[in-house]
């Protein structure tokens, strides 16, 4: 369980994360939505110890994140940042292998190789595993980064806008894979996502953020609501029921 | 050819050049010349290796290919120490003439300076490696200005001595200092061994390193101390020479085309040795001591960078 209490972060007198309190159950997929600058990335980065908080309390499975050994934590939580720019001459497979570092410290075992193979297969990257990252398209590179996080094989997975640069097929495919990770392997996934229809269709819970504050959190069907979305995005969004899915029409 | 083979080849060239340097034109009183040449080549190998090593680690920590440990202000501090000694005691004083005292004092001050700087900067929670670089640069500039200030005040003859210290020179290195340097470098390497495995991950950048479980501040601070010690040893041994690292590490990455630090470090050390031993060989046997190793390295470095610029330009 991820528990965040009264989290606060200020940059130059601007409060970016404003008294956020959250509880994320194990084995669920939670989407974070909200306009640009709402503080989603900052929140995710603070929970995953990439950025220091000003005040508040973060516990994962009852343990304070900042007091947990960093390497142990790396076997429990993994995070994919919003923008990834690596300027090393790396092949796809080498990048994905880095996901095993918390376990093997660079000396890959058979088990590591197996996990790497699986992650590559999941992301349909097996046939380009020996290509260099700078020879790939933006979407392929993004998938390689996701594969690295999958290879890290953690209980909790944080993804900041992982669908960046992806076409429809791959977006859908990745959301399905994430769903499978939750349903079949019991992983807990926290994902920042802009397409509210993906959030609506694939996640169990949604947290809506604006100006650093939580506007609403709850089950996906409760948050995907015309009133909530109007408050969030300042625009009228019509919601239609298609089968068992709630689809937002905002064009 | 893969990076492993290339590393082995570089090792071969480095060894061959070293032997060439020792054995070339060896005649006369061999019992006198040979030990002196060996000490000298040892000093060159240590310097080239230490600078290459320190620069590789430093560039990985800071995730860049342009800044060398000289931005930590150590070269400038070295010059300040030398000028200050001349200013206060004069160039004929024991501190200036006795190279051991000078060496030990320079090393101690440089390492102490780095430790204080790091301690100060890593104390708060909001430490930032770029802030460290900024402070290092500012202090370096301050040291330079202070050096110039003292140089203006001293006697012109003393000024010449001070200026001379600004050029790396391998011509009169005392053997005790070489042994001492070997000792310090071995200690630094033993300490480094625990942190070596983190370098590949650190090269991904801070966030990825933290995500993969590296205790970032702890590891980076210790690596920076190793960088400072190696830089201080090389500088105290032969003078300001950190510019060599820029050239060596860039050539290494260009040549090896891998990210694996095990090979990058080895290869950069070999290239460092090749550049310095080769450079010194040219200085002694072609220019017959009419120029200094700094000039040769700067010249080759300049040409190489123009080549890089032209090459990059074409690929656009
Ligand atoms: N390092 C920083 N310094 C100053 N302001 C920042 C910094 N990082 C983010 N911000 C500000 O914090 C706000 C939230 O940013 P972010 O968390 O990236 O939003 P989101 O991911 O929801 O689009 C923005 O207004 C942004 O300008
Ligand atoms: Mg963001």
XYZ file of C-alpha atoms in Angstrom, chain B residues 1-16 255-256 263 266-267 270 274:
23
model
C 36.503 -4.992 -33.946
C 34.803 -4.858 -30.566
C 35.704 -2.744 -27.596
C 37.501 -5.545 -25.782
C 39.943 -6.090 -28.624
C 40.443 -2.351 -28.975
C 41.287 -2.071 -25.282
C 43.864 -4.832 -25.592
C 45.408 -3.116 -28.598
C 45.625 0.168 -26.700
C 47.328 -1.643 -23.838
C 49.824 -3.037 -26.334
C 50.570 0.373 -27.821
C 50.947 1.931 -24.375
C 53.385 -0.780 -23.346
C 55.331 -0.531 -26.593
C 37.026 5.019 -30.317
C 35.450 2.373 -28.092
C 36.648 -0.839 -20.625
C 41.058 1.003 -18.899
C 41.147 2.358 -22.439
C 46.004 3.565 -21.840
C 50.071 6.872 -24.914
